[in-house]
Each structure stands twice: as structure tokens, then as C-alpha cells.
Amino acid sequence: SSFIDPCGVKCQDTVCRHFYHPTPLPFTIAWTLDRLQYESFNPINQSVRKITMQAFQKSRLLNPRKSQNFLVFSCRHQERNIKQNVMHANNRAAAFFSSDMKGIRMQSTASGMSRPIYVAATQQHVGKTTTCLSLISGLKKRFPQSIGYIKPVGQQHVPVYSESRGKEIRVDKDVTLLRDFFNLKHIDYSDMSPVLIPKGYTKDYIDGKISHDGQLKAILDSYHNIAEKSEVVLCEGTGHCAVGSIVGLSNAKVASLIGADMVLVANGGLGSCFDQLELNRVLCEHHNVNVAGVIVNKVMNDKYEQTKDYLGRALEKWGIPLLGCVPDRPYLGHPALADLETLFKTKLISGVKHRFRHYTVPDITLVTTSLTRFLTNLRERPSRSLYLCHATREDIVIGFLAEYQRRKRAGGPPFESALIICGREDRYQISREIRELIEVHEEDIPIMLSPEATHITMEHIQRFTPKLNVHDKGRVIAACDHYEKYIDYDLLLSRTGNSLVSTRTQSA
């Protein structure tokens, strides 16, 4: 079919020329050049096309702008789903014609293919991965057979076996957590982590040893492989929206590349939270990415209703809803002994079966007192407390073991405390006799050696932010159960143009 372009010229082959609308736009629509057919990228229905043609005819004469490879014009129709479809089409067209693509052709969106949901943080340690876990947990209840997950750009990586490649590959550590925990066996590891940035990668990229086009193609190919097998695809970013910019793969740019809608995750609060959201929103806007909503984490319990009310109203001026407001649950941020093993690159020398036992940071005690005072403290404090002592304090180690024996004979509450023995390996070693005493209780009492001094060990633990892992299933389940109650999944799906329920049969 033909349409009338802004200069009044009838175009029979549905391609446009180089024009640009100078008026500020509520949102944009892109039509591609180089004789690429409009229907290839744009899933908009006939009614939307009629609206856009009316906007063409009513708009003033457009000025040439040869630097752009697509035509942008105003369309002030306020219907939400139409707006989102238009934005999605524009993202894909803009990504295709970006000068960075240099001829890489994006595959056409298949009929019925889902719109990806891209999750990015506003800063480090705001609970992005925990949010992704909870989103997949909730979405899997609606789409039990067909949830897709991809982390386009990863950093910390682990080895896994890829069935499609028939060999061991490396993928981002969060990919193993999500795939194994939710049993996402319909998608292969090789597609879930297409680009990794290990040590030295950035220098190689700047030196021209790594192809930018190759990165983009890897992400596009992986995304399409997953999207073909999934009704909804969740994409997890790395950090805030600008992370990855130095290698041309910021979260905002990748979201634009695959035509995703963005969900921003921030820590609870008002002023600082909103400021961080603004920085990331502007970058999304720069890359023409629609922000579908915001989820705020770790909201103080006594300020929960206040934060939810005021932040929700503040976001209204952007036309962005608050998809979730999650109150803080300190347990999720408390380190397990397994986390401390990773932190100090060490292993428990006894009590290995308790490595996923969690300890609160306020209940960590650095022992500098006499043995008598330590035993008094041990009996008065909560049963599950973590103690640190120096390797030269053998009396403290013996007293700790003796208290365990005393409670075991008395048959009272379980003894759940743990001990970290600190001291530089090249200067301090625990004696053979002490090791033999510990080995007698190797199944019951968790004791760990830290290669650092006591005060440094304490500082590291206090600054440490534990990360979820597939082995600590108790914490993963607790996180999902806690978050799901506070996230509006129906609003998320409608804002991103996805179906609210699965359309596939169980056998499919």
C-alpha cells in the first residue's frame, strides 16, 4: 500500500526520504530507508497506521536532516498500548540503522514474538539480581513452560557445559543461578551469556582486537534464539544503565538494540533515589528506550507507606509507574559462612555442613577480652553469633570448643555460633594440638581460618554485600517469596505489551 510523505509525494514502495521533525515530541516513530519495507520492523496495526498518516498530513513541512537514516514525526495519540508498540518499532528501526551496526541486519520480529523486559539498576548493590529472580519466579507462575532469560553482557563468569556446543564454556555467574534454580532447560547456556568482559577485554576492545559488530551480532543472535522459544524474555543488565559504555555495550544501548522496555531498580528513599532514577532515565531516553516502570528495594519498614506514596506521585510526571515497592528484609543481606569463604578465599576447617548458616553483622564480635569474659559473653549473646579471634588466642579456641561440649551435654538450645581464627599465614599458624581438637568436632562446629589480621577481617565483613547463589537455596526462596508480594506483575506485562497469561498449551 502507498502513503503520502510530508512533502505530499505519493510513495508506492513504502519507503521514506531523509526528513526530521524539529518539534519536541511526546514520543517518536521511525520509518526506515534504503528501501527496507515498513512492515519488516513495525508490528503496528492498521488503526495505528491511520493515526500516523493523519499526523503526517497535519504536521508542518519537515526540514531535511541528512545525518539521520530514519524519519521522525509527532504523533500525539495517548492510547498506552499503541504508544508502546510505536516505541518498540522505533527502537528496532533505530538500532538497525545505527552507524555502529555497519551493515548488520537485524532479523524481523516474528509474528507473536514477545517484547523483552530489560532490568537495570541505578547503582551497585541495589538488589537487581534479587529483583530478576523474583520477576522470573512470578512470571513463571503465569508462563510455566516459556520464560526466557538472558544476560547480554556479563563480567564475573564461571565454567559450564553447553549442550548445543558440546563443550565447556564460560558464562556469567548469574546465568547459572537463574537457569538452574528455575530449570530453564529449554534455552542453552551459550545463548544466555553472549558477551563476557573478563580482565583485559576493555584494552583489547580499544586496541581494535575485538569487533564491535561481532558483539552486537552475538547479542542479537542469542536474543532471537531465546525469544523464539519463550513467551516472555527477561534481560538482566550489568549495573546501571551506562555500564559497558566503554566497549559500546551500555545497558541502555543493548536495550535499544533488541527493542526492550526498561525496568529500573533503585534503593528505597526519596531525594537520592529520584536523582539516580533521573540520571538513568535520561540515558534511556537518549537511546530511545521506553522505561516501563520502577521497582524500589530495601525500603525502611517504618517509612514504607510514605515512600510508596510520595515516590509514586513523583514518578507520575514522567508517566512512569511504580511497579513495586519492596520493604527491607535484613536477612537477605546477611552473609552466610559460604559467602565468607568466597570473601577470604578460604574454606571451613570444620562444620562444613553449616556453610549456608547466616549471621547478622551486628552479632559479629571481635574477641579481645579474657577467656572468662568471653565465656560469659558467649552464654549471654544469641546462640547464633559469629566470633573473631587472633590465631595466638588458643585459650579462646579451647573455650569455644568447651562451651559447645557443655551445651551438648546439658541438652539445651542448639549451639549455632561460629568462629573465625585470624592471622597472616606467613606469620601466624594455629598449633597442631589445636587443629587436632578442632578435628574432633569437624562435623558440628563451624570454624574458619582468615588469612588477614583481625581488624581487617572485621572491616571486610562489615563492608561485604553477599550475592545470591544457586547453592544457597534457602535465601533464594526467601527472596522470591518476599519480593513477589510487592510487585505488580499484571502492570509490568501490560506496560511492556506482553500477554497477561500463557497462550501455549502444556504440551507445547
Short mmCIF file of C-alpha atoms in Angstrom, two decimals:
data_model
loop_
_atom_site.label_atom_id
_atom_site.label_comp_id
_atom_site.label_asym_id
_atom_site.label_seq_id
_atom_site.Cartn_x
_atom_site.Cartn_y
_atom_site.Cartn_z
CA SER A 1 0.00 0.00 0.00
CA SER A 2 1.09 3.58 -0.51
CA PHE A 3 1.08 6.64 1.72
CA ILE A 4 1.68 10.36 1.45
CA ASP A 5 5.02 11.64 2.79
CA PRO A 6 5.34 15.10 4.41
CA CYS A 7 6.17 16.78 1.13
CA GLY A 8 2.97 15.49 -0.44
CA VAL A 9 4.70 12.96 -2.70
CA LYS A 10 2.89 9.68 -3.09
CA CYS A 11 5.22 6.80 -2.30
CA GLN A 12 4.30 3.43 -3.85
CA ASP A 13 7.05 1.31 -2.31
CA THR A 14 6.58 2.30 1.37
CA VAL A 15 10.00 3.85 1.90
CA CYS A 16 10.80 7.35 3.12
CA ARG A 17 13.36 10.05 2.47
CA HIS A 18 15.60 11.96 4.88
CA PHE A 19 13.40 14.21 6.99
CA TYR A 20 13.39 15.29 10.61
CA HIS A 21 10.62 16.89 12.65
CA PRO A 22 12.05 19.83 14.71
CA THR A 23 9.14 19.97 17.17
CA PRO A 24 9.59 18.37 20.65
CA LEU A 25 7.85 15.01 20.54
CA PRO A 26 5.87 13.14 23.21
CA PHE A 27 7.28 10.02 21.59
CA THR A 28 8.64 9.06 18.18
CA ILE A 29 8.06 6.76 15.27
CA ALA A 30 10.79 5.67 12.88
CA TRP A 31 10.42 4.64 9.27
CA THR A 32 13.43 3.05 7.68
CA LEU A 33 15.25 3.94 4.49
CA ASP A 34 17.26 2.06 1.91
CA ARG A 35 14.04 0.54 0.55
CA LEU A 36 13.52 -1.56 3.68
CA GLN A 37 9.81 -2.25 3.82
CA TYR A 38 7.89 -0.68 6.63
CA GLU A 39 6.19 -3.95 7.55
CA SER A 40 9.53 -5.69 8.26
CA PHE A 41 10.04 -3.94 11.56
CA ASN A 42 6.77 -2.37 12.55
CA PRO A 43 4.14 -4.59 14.24
CA ILE A 44 1.62 -1.73 14.39
CA ASN A 45 -1.91 -2.47 13.24
CA GLN A 46 -3.99 -0.67 10.64
CA SER A 47 -5.61 1.73 13.12
CA VAL A 48 -2.23 2.98 14.29
CA ARG A 49 -1.10 3.46 10.71
CA LYS A 50 -4.15 5.60 10.06
CA ILE A 51 -3.36 7.76 13.09
CA THR A 52 0.24 8.28 11.98
CA MET A 53 -0.78 9.19 8.44
CA GLN A 54 -3.11 11.86 9.85
CA ALA A 55 -0.19 13.20 11.89
CA PHE A 56 1.87 13.37 8.71
CA GLN A 57 -0.72 15.41 6.90
CA LYS A 58 -1.28 17.84 9.80
CA SER A 59 2.39 18.46 10.58
CA ARG A 60 4.30 21.39 9.11
CA LEU A 61 6.85 20.89 6.35
CA LEU A 62 9.77 18.91 7.66
CA ASN A 63 13.38 20.05 7.35
CA PRO A 64 16.00 17.80 5.75
CA ARG A 65 18.45 16.19 8.12
CA LYS A 66 20.83 14.00 6.17
CA SER A 67 22.65 12.73 9.24
CA GLN A 68 19.63 10.63 10.21
CA ASN A 69 18.67 7.42 8.45
CA PHE A 70 15.09 7.42 9.62
CA LEU A 71 12.14 9.75 9.66
CA VAL A 72 10.75 11.02 12.96
CA PHE A 73 7.45 12.79 13.34
CA SER A 74 4.94 13.70 16.00
CA CYS A 75 2.03 11.54 16.95
CA ARG A 76 0.04 12.68 19.98
CA HIS A 77 -2.27 9.75 20.33
CA GLN A 78 -2.37 8.91 24.06
CA GLU A 79 -3.54 5.29 23.98
CA ARG A 80 -0.90 3.44 26.02
CA ASN A 81 -0.59 0.17 24.12
CA ILE A 82 -0.34 1.95 20.78
CA LYS A 83 2.36 4.21 22.21
CA GLN A 84 4.33 1.21 23.40
CA ASN A 85 4.05 -0.60 20.08
CA VAL A 86 5.22 2.51 18.28
CA MET A 87 8.17 2.92 20.64
CA HIS A 88 9.10 -0.71 20.17
CA ALA A 89 9.09 -0.35 16.39
CA ASN A 90 11.16 2.80 16.63
CA ASN A 91 13.77 1.16 18.86
CA ARG A 92 14.28 -1.68 16.43
CA ALA A 93 14.47 0.57 13.40
CA ALA A 94 16.85 2.98 15.10
CA ALA A 95 19.09 0.13 16.22
CA PHE A 96 19.14 -1.29 12.71
CA PHE A 97 20.18 1.97 11.14
CA SER A 98 22.67 2.99 13.84
CA SER A 99 26.01 3.76 12.22
CA ASP A 100 27.53 1.34 14.71
CA MET A 101 25.78 -1.57 13.02
CA LYS A 102 27.72 -1.14 9.75
CA GLY A 103 25.51 -3.38 7.71
CA ILE A 104 24.44 -5.94 10.29
CA ARG A 105 20.82 -6.63 9.54
CA MET A 106 18.54 -7.24 12.47
CA GLN A 107 16.14 -10.10 11.95
CA SER A 108 12.50 -9.18 11.56
CA THR A 109 10.26 -9.59 14.55
CA ALA A 110 8.28 -12.78 14.08
CA SER A 111 4.55 -12.61 14.46
CA GLY A 112 3.66 -13.08 18.09
CA MET A 113 7.22 -12.72 19.39
CA SER A 114 7.32 -11.26 22.89
CA ARG A 115 8.64 -7.86 23.86
CA PRO A 116 11.75 -8.24 26.07
CA ILE A 117 11.86 -6.77 29.58
CA TYR A 118 15.25 -5.29 30.43
CA VAL A 119 16.17 -4.84 34.11
CA ALA A 120 18.92 -2.40 35.09
CA ALA A 121 19.97 -0.84 38.38
CA THR A 122 20.58 2.79 39.29
CA GLN A 123 23.80 1.91 41.13
CA GLN A 124 25.69 -1.04 42.59
CA HIS A 125 24.22 -3.28 45.32
CA VAL A 126 20.55 -2.28 44.94
CA GLY A 127 19.22 -5.84 44.56
CA LYS A 128 18.97 -6.11 40.77
CA THR A 129 19.65 -9.84 40.63
CA THR A 130 17.27 -10.45 43.54
CA THR A 131 14.63 -8.47 41.64
CA CYS A 132 15.26 -10.54 38.48
CA LEU A 133 14.88 -13.74 40.49
CA SER A 134 11.58 -12.52 41.87
CA LEU A 135 10.34 -11.35 38.47
CA ILE A 136 11.06 -14.73 36.90
CA SER A 137 9.52 -16.52 39.89
CA GLY A 138 6.30 -14.54 39.49
CA LEU A 139 6.25 -14.71 35.68
CA LYS A 140 6.89 -18.45 35.68
CA LYS A 141 3.60 -18.93 37.51
CA ARG A 142 1.90 -17.25 34.52
CA PHE A 143 4.12 -18.76 31.81
CA PRO A 144 5.25 -22.09 33.29
CA GLN A 145 6.73 -23.50 30.08
CA SER A 146 8.17 -20.48 28.34
CA ILE A 147 10.12 -17.93 30.37
CA GLY A 148 13.32 -16.76 28.71
CA TYR A 149 16.32 -15.20 30.41
CA ILE A 150 19.47 -13.59 29.03
CA LYS A 151 22.28 -11.53 30.49
CA PRO A 152 23.63 -9.88 27.32
CA VAL A 153 26.83 -8.53 28.91
CA GLY A 154 28.46 -10.29 31.84
CA GLN A 155 31.55 -9.80 33.95
CA GLN A 156 32.14 -12.41 36.65
CA HIS A 157 31.99 -15.79 34.94
CA VAL A 158 32.07 -19.50 35.72
CA PRO A 159 32.56 -22.64 33.60
CA VAL A 160 29.51 -24.66 32.50
CA TYR A 161 28.80 -27.35 29.90
CA SER A 162 26.92 -26.22 26.79
CA GLU A 163 24.82 -28.94 25.19
CA SER A 164 24.46 -27.08 21.90
CA ARG A 165 28.22 -26.64 21.55
CA GLY A 166 29.15 -29.94 23.14
CA LYS A 167 31.90 -28.43 25.26
CA GLU A 168 32.63 -26.36 28.34
CA ILE A 169 32.10 -22.62 28.01
CA ARG A 170 32.12 -19.72 30.43
CA VAL A 171 29.01 -17.73 31.31
CA ASP A 172 28.10 -15.00 33.78
CA LYS A 173 27.62 -16.40 37.29
CA ASP A 174 24.06 -15.02 37.49
CA VAL A 175 23.11 -17.12 34.46
CA THR A 176 23.90 -20.35 36.31
CA LEU A 177 21.80 -19.17 39.26
CA LEU A 178 18.72 -18.31 37.19
CA ARG A 179 18.89 -21.25 34.78
CA ASP A 180 19.50 -23.93 37.41
CA PHE A 181 17.13 -22.60 40.06
CA PHE A 182 14.19 -22.17 37.67
CA ASN A 183 15.09 -25.16 35.47
CA LEU A 184 15.16 -23.15 32.24
CA LYS A 185 16.34 -26.15 30.21
CA HIS A 186 14.64 -25.02 27.01
CA ILE A 187 17.40 -22.46 26.45
CA ASP A 188 21.10 -23.23 26.24
CA TYR A 189 23.87 -21.64 28.26
CA SER A 190 25.55 -20.41 25.08
CA ASP A 191 22.63 -18.06 24.31
CA MET A 192 22.14 -16.80 27.86
CA SER A 193 25.51 -15.05 28.17
CA PRO A 194 26.61 -13.94 24.68
CA VAL A 195 29.24 -11.35 25.68
CA LEU A 196 31.65 -11.59 28.63
CA ILE A 197 34.06 -8.87 29.73
CA PRO A 198 36.94 -10.58 31.53
CA LYS A 199 40.16 -8.93 32.63
CA GLY A 200 41.92 -7.25 29.69
CA TYR A 201 38.81 -7.17 27.47
CA THR A 202 38.45 -3.39 27.56
CA LYS A 203 42.04 -2.81 26.44
CA ASP A 204 41.65 -5.34 23.64
CA TYR A 205 38.47 -3.60 22.51
CA ILE A 206 40.12 -0.17 22.42
CA ASP A 207 43.12 -1.68 20.59
CA GLY A 208 40.73 -2.94 17.91
CA LYS A 209 41.26 -6.62 18.67
CA ILE A 210 37.57 -7.17 19.40
CA SER A 211 34.93 -6.45 16.77
CA HIS A 212 32.14 -4.16 17.88
CA ASP A 213 29.88 -5.55 15.17
CA GLY A 214 30.69 -9.05 16.38
CA GLN A 215 29.50 -8.13 19.88
CA LEU A 216 26.21 -6.78 18.57
CA LYS A 217 25.63 -9.77 16.34
CA ALA A 218 26.30 -12.18 19.20
CA ILE A 219 23.71 -10.43 21.37
CA LEU A 220 21.11 -10.26 18.60
CA ASP A 221 21.56 -13.90 17.61
CA SER A 222 21.34 -15.07 21.23
CA TYR A 223 18.29 -12.95 21.96
CA HIS A 224 16.43 -14.24 18.90
CA ASN A 225 17.26 -17.86 19.74
CA ILE A 226 15.78 -17.39 23.21
CA ALA A 227 12.79 -15.30 22.06
CA GLU A 228 11.75 -17.97 19.56
CA LYS A 229 11.37 -20.45 22.44
CA SER A 230 9.84 -18.10 25.02
CA GLU A 231 6.67 -16.11 25.51
CA VAL A 232 8.36 -13.55 27.76
CA VAL A 233 12.08 -12.77 27.84
CA LEU A 234 13.73 -11.13 30.84
CA CYS A 235 17.07 -9.45 30.18
CA GLU A 236 19.32 -8.68 33.15
CA GLY A 237 21.70 -5.77 32.77
CA THR A 238 25.06 -5.28 34.42
CA GLY A 239 24.92 -2.43 36.93
CA HIS A 240 23.39 0.92 35.99
CA CYS A 241 22.33 1.98 32.51
CA ALA A 242 25.73 3.35 31.49
CA VAL A 243 27.80 0.30 32.49
CA GLY A 244 29.53 -1.14 29.44
CA SER A 245 29.73 2.16 27.55
CA ILE A 246 33.50 1.89 27.07
CA VAL A 247 33.02 -1.17 24.87
CA GLY A 248 29.90 0.23 23.19
CA LEU A 249 27.53 -2.01 25.12
CA SER A 250 25.84 0.09 27.78
CA ASN A 251 22.64 -1.35 29.19
CA ALA A 252 20.64 1.43 27.56
CA LYS A 253 22.20 0.76 24.17
CA VAL A 254 21.71 -3.01 24.37
CA ALA A 255 18.08 -2.49 25.40
CA SER A 256 17.61 -0.27 22.36
CA LEU A 257 19.32 -2.83 20.15
CA ILE A 258 16.90 -5.63 20.99
CA GLY A 259 13.84 -3.38 21.29
CA ALA A 260 13.35 -3.91 25.02
CA ASP A 261 11.42 -1.90 27.57
CA MET A 262 13.42 -0.92 30.66
CA VAL A 263 12.63 -1.57 34.32
CA LEU A 264 14.82 0.47 36.68
CA VAL A 265 15.69 -0.90 40.13
CA ALA A 266 16.67 1.54 42.89
CA ASN A 267 17.21 1.59 46.63
CA GLY A 268 14.40 2.97 48.74
CA GLY A 269 14.23 6.67 49.61
CA LEU A 270 13.02 9.86 48.00
CA GLY A 271 15.54 12.54 47.05
CA SER A 272 18.64 10.46 46.27
CA CYS A 273 16.52 7.66 44.81
CA PHE A 274 14.76 10.04 42.42
CA ASP A 275 18.05 11.71 41.43
CA GLN A 276 19.56 8.35 40.47
CA LEU A 277 16.44 7.39 38.56
CA GLU A 278 16.63 10.65 36.61
CA LEU A 279 20.23 10.02 35.52
CA ASN A 280 19.35 6.57 34.23
CA ARG A 281 16.04 7.65 32.70
CA VAL A 282 17.75 10.36 30.66
CA LEU A 283 20.26 7.86 29.29
CA CYS A 284 17.39 5.55 28.32
CA GLU A 285 15.68 8.46 26.62
CA HIS A 286 18.90 9.26 24.74
CA HIS A 287 18.92 5.71 23.35
CA ASN A 288 15.18 5.84 22.67
CA VAL A 289 14.36 3.17 25.26
CA ASN A 290 10.94 3.20 26.89
CA VAL A 291 11.05 2.96 30.71
CA ALA A 292 8.18 0.65 31.60
CA GLY A 293 8.41 1.20 35.34
CA VAL A 294 10.43 1.39 38.54
CA ILE A 295 10.95 -1.07 41.40
CA VAL A 296 12.42 0.24 44.66
CA ASN A 297 14.12 -2.12 47.11
CA LYS A 298 15.13 -2.14 50.76
CA VAL A 299 12.58 0.45 51.81
CA MET A 300 12.71 1.19 55.54
CA ASN A 301 9.75 -0.54 57.17
CA ASP A 302 8.73 2.49 59.24
CA LYS A 303 8.71 4.68 56.10
CA TYR A 304 7.20 2.19 53.68
CA GLU A 305 3.81 3.85 53.11
CA GLN A 306 5.37 7.30 52.92
CA THR A 307 7.95 6.21 50.35
CA LYS A 308 5.39 4.36 48.25
CA ASP A 309 3.03 7.34 48.18
CA TYR A 310 5.48 10.16 47.50
CA LEU A 311 7.73 8.31 45.07
CA GLY A 312 4.72 7.06 43.14
CA ARG A 313 3.41 10.60 42.78
CA ALA A 314 6.86 11.92 41.83
CA LEU A 315 7.14 9.37 39.02
CA GLU A 316 3.79 10.41 37.58
CA LYS A 317 5.33 13.49 35.97
CA TRP A 318 7.41 11.15 33.80
CA GLY A 319 4.41 8.96 33.04
CA ILE A 320 6.24 6.03 34.65
CA PRO A 321 4.51 3.82 37.24
CA LEU A 322 5.92 2.38 40.43
CA LEU A 323 5.78 -1.35 39.65
CA GLY A 324 6.97 -2.41 43.07
CA CYS A 325 7.90 -1.03 46.46
CA VAL A 326 9.69 -3.72 48.49
CA PRO A 327 10.30 -3.29 52.23
CA ASP A 328 13.68 -4.20 53.62
CA ARG A 329 14.28 -7.71 54.92
CA PRO A 330 17.73 -7.67 56.56
CA TYR A 331 18.16 -11.45 56.38
CA LEU A 332 18.64 -11.25 52.62
CA GLY A 333 21.74 -9.09 53.14
CA HIS A 334 23.29 -11.19 55.88
CA PRO A 335 26.34 -13.22 54.86
CA ALA A 336 26.43 -16.99 55.10
CA LEU A 337 29.65 -18.77 56.01
CA ALA A 338 29.87 -19.81 52.34
CA ASP A 339 29.94 -16.11 51.41
CA LEU A 340 32.83 -15.55 53.82
CA GLU A 341 34.69 -18.49 52.30
CA THR A 342 34.48 -16.67 48.97
CA LEU A 343 35.40 -13.33 50.51
CA PHE A 344 38.56 -14.60 52.20
CA LYS A 345 39.38 -17.27 49.59
CA THR A 346 39.43 -19.95 52.26
CA LYS A 347 37.44 -22.98 53.44
CA LEU A 348 35.86 -24.03 56.71
CA ILE A 349 38.18 -26.39 58.57
CA SER A 350 35.20 -27.85 60.46
CA GLY A 351 31.41 -27.67 60.42
CA VAL A 352 31.22 -27.71 56.62
CA LYS A 353 27.58 -28.85 56.69
CA HIS A 354 26.70 -25.47 58.23
CA ARG A 355 28.31 -23.35 55.49
CA PHE A 356 24.93 -21.86 54.49
CA ARG A 357 24.15 -20.72 58.01
CA HIS A 358 23.63 -16.94 58.03
CA TYR A 359 24.97 -14.45 60.59
CA THR A 360 23.89 -10.87 61.13
CA VAL A 361 26.67 -8.28 61.04
CA PRO A 362 25.58 -6.68 64.39
CA ASP A 363 26.03 -10.11 66.01
CA ILE A 364 29.69 -10.35 64.98
CA THR A 365 32.07 -9.96 67.92
CA LEU A 366 35.83 -9.39 67.83
CA VAL A 367 37.22 -11.11 70.93
CA THR A 368 39.88 -9.09 72.75
CA THR A 369 38.88 -9.85 76.35
CA SER A 370 39.92 -12.55 78.81
CA LEU A 371 38.70 -16.14 78.49
CA THR A 372 36.35 -15.68 81.46
CA ARG A 373 34.73 -12.62 79.94
CA PHE A 374 34.48 -14.34 76.55
CA LEU A 375 32.65 -17.35 78.01
CA THR A 376 30.23 -15.03 79.81
CA ASN A 377 29.58 -13.19 76.57
CA LEU A 378 29.15 -16.49 74.70
CA ARG A 379 26.44 -17.58 77.12
CA GLU A 380 24.58 -14.26 77.19
CA ARG A 381 24.50 -13.43 73.48
CA PRO A 382 22.19 -15.04 70.91
CA SER A 383 23.05 -18.64 70.15
CA ARG A 384 23.77 -17.82 66.52
CA SER A 385 26.66 -15.35 66.80
CA LEU A 386 29.90 -15.04 64.87
CA TYR A 387 33.17 -14.53 66.75
CA LEU A 388 36.60 -13.43 65.53
CA CYS A 389 39.84 -14.05 67.42
CA HIS A 390 43.54 -13.94 66.65
CA ALA A 391 45.48 -17.13 65.94
CA THR A 392 47.57 -16.58 69.08
CA ARG A 393 44.45 -16.75 71.31
CA GLU A 394 44.43 -20.51 71.69
CA ASP A 395 42.61 -20.12 75.01
CA ILE A 396 39.64 -18.62 73.15
CA VAL A 397 39.57 -21.52 70.67
CA ILE A 398 39.66 -24.08 73.50
CA GLY A 399 36.96 -22.20 75.44
CA PHE A 400 34.77 -22.07 72.32
CA LEU A 401 35.04 -25.85 71.85
CA ALA A 402 34.41 -26.47 75.55
CA GLU A 403 31.23 -24.39 75.54
CA TYR A 404 29.90 -26.47 72.67
CA GLN A 405 30.55 -29.64 74.66
CA ARG A 406 28.89 -28.20 77.76
CA ARG A 407 25.71 -27.26 75.89
CA LYS A 408 25.60 -30.61 74.15
CA ARG A 409 25.70 -32.47 77.48
CA ALA A 410 23.15 -30.11 79.03
CA GLY A 411 20.73 -30.72 76.16
CA GLY A 412 19.74 -27.06 75.92
CA PRO A 413 19.23 -24.86 72.83
CA PRO A 414 21.43 -25.77 69.84
CA PHE A 415 24.89 -24.18 69.74
CA GLU A 416 24.93 -22.29 66.42
CA SER A 417 27.85 -19.89 66.90
CA ALA A 418 30.85 -19.89 64.55
CA LEU A 419 34.48 -18.85 65.00
CA ILE A 420 36.89 -17.21 62.56
CA ILE A 421 40.55 -17.52 63.54
CA CYS A 422 42.51 -14.63 62.03
CA GLY A 423 46.17 -14.06 61.32
CA ARG A 424 48.56 -13.67 58.40
CA GLU A 425 49.58 -17.06 57.07
CA ASP A 426 53.24 -16.15 56.78
CA ARG A 427 53.46 -15.12 60.46
CA TYR A 428 50.82 -16.94 62.49
CA GLN A 429 49.73 -20.57 62.43
CA ILE A 430 47.48 -22.44 64.81
CA SER A 431 49.30 -25.30 66.54
CA ARG A 432 48.97 -28.98 65.65
CA GLU A 433 47.34 -29.67 69.01
CA ILE A 434 44.62 -27.07 68.41
CA ARG A 435 43.97 -28.49 64.94
CA GLU A 436 43.53 -31.95 66.43
CA LEU A 437 40.99 -30.60 68.94
CA ILE A 438 39.05 -28.93 66.13
CA GLU A 439 39.08 -32.09 64.01
CA VAL A 440 37.32 -34.00 66.80
CA HIS A 441 34.30 -31.72 66.21
CA GLU A 442 34.71 -31.28 62.45
CA GLU A 443 31.09 -32.17 61.70
CA ASP A 444 29.46 -29.91 64.26
CA ILE A 445 31.26 -26.64 64.95
CA PRO A 446 31.88 -24.18 62.06
CA ILE A 447 35.42 -22.80 62.32
CA MET A 448 37.21 -20.89 59.57
CA LEU A 449 40.73 -19.51 59.08
CA SER A 450 41.13 -15.97 57.73
CA PRO A 451 44.48 -15.02 56.16
CA GLU A 452 44.01 -11.42 57.33
CA ALA A 453 44.52 -9.64 60.66
CA THR A 454 41.51 -9.48 62.98
CA HIS A 455 40.66 -5.82 62.36
CA ILE A 456 41.00 -6.19 58.59
CA THR A 457 38.81 -9.31 58.64
CA MET A 458 36.19 -7.39 60.61
CA GLU A 459 36.26 -4.45 58.18
CA HIS A 460 35.89 -6.74 55.17
CA ILE A 461 32.82 -8.43 56.65
CA GLN A 462 31.18 -5.13 57.56
CA ARG A 463 31.66 -3.76 54.02
CA PHE A 464 30.72 -7.01 52.31
CA THR A 465 27.49 -7.32 50.30
CA PRO A 466 26.62 -11.01 49.84
CA LYS A 467 25.32 -12.16 46.47
CA LEU A 468 22.73 -14.81 45.82
CA ASN A 469 23.97 -18.15 44.51
CA VAL A 470 22.30 -21.34 43.38
CA HIS A 471 23.66 -23.37 46.32
CA ASP A 472 22.05 -21.13 48.96
CA LYS A 473 18.51 -22.14 48.02
CA GLY A 474 17.04 -21.11 51.34
CA ARG A 475 17.93 -17.48 50.79
CA VAL A 476 16.85 -17.57 47.13
CA ILE A 477 13.43 -18.94 48.07
CA ALA A 478 13.10 -16.39 50.89
CA ALA A 479 13.96 -13.57 48.47
CA CYS A 480 11.38 -14.65 45.90
CA ASP A 481 8.66 -15.12 48.50
CA HIS A 482 9.38 -11.70 50.00
CA TYR A 483 9.53 -9.72 46.73
CA GLU A 484 6.63 -11.30 44.86
CA LYS A 485 4.04 -9.88 47.26
CA TYR A 486 5.04 -6.31 46.41
CA ILE A 487 5.43 -6.41 42.60
CA ASP A 488 2.53 -5.71 40.21
CA TYR A 489 3.15 -8.32 37.51
CA ASP A 490 0.00 -7.53 35.55
CA LEU A 491 1.01 -3.87 35.27
CA LEU A 492 4.52 -4.89 34.22
CA LEU A 493 3.22 -7.16 31.47
CA SER A 494 0.69 -4.61 30.19
CA ARG A 495 3.28 -1.81 30.22
CA THR A 496 5.61 -3.93 28.10
CA GLY A 497 2.91 -5.10 25.70
CA ASN A 498 3.07 -8.75 26.78
CA SER A 499 0.16 -11.11 27.33
CA LEU A 500 -1.00 -11.46 30.93
CA VAL A 501 -1.27 -15.25 30.69
CA SER A 502 0.33 -18.01 28.66
CA THR A 503 -1.17 -18.81 25.28
CA ARG A 504 0.73 -22.08 24.95
CA THR A 505 -0.62 -25.47 25.85
CA GLN A 506 1.09 -27.63 28.45
CA SER A 507 2.42 -29.97 25.78
CA ALA A 508 3.91 -27.03 23.85
#
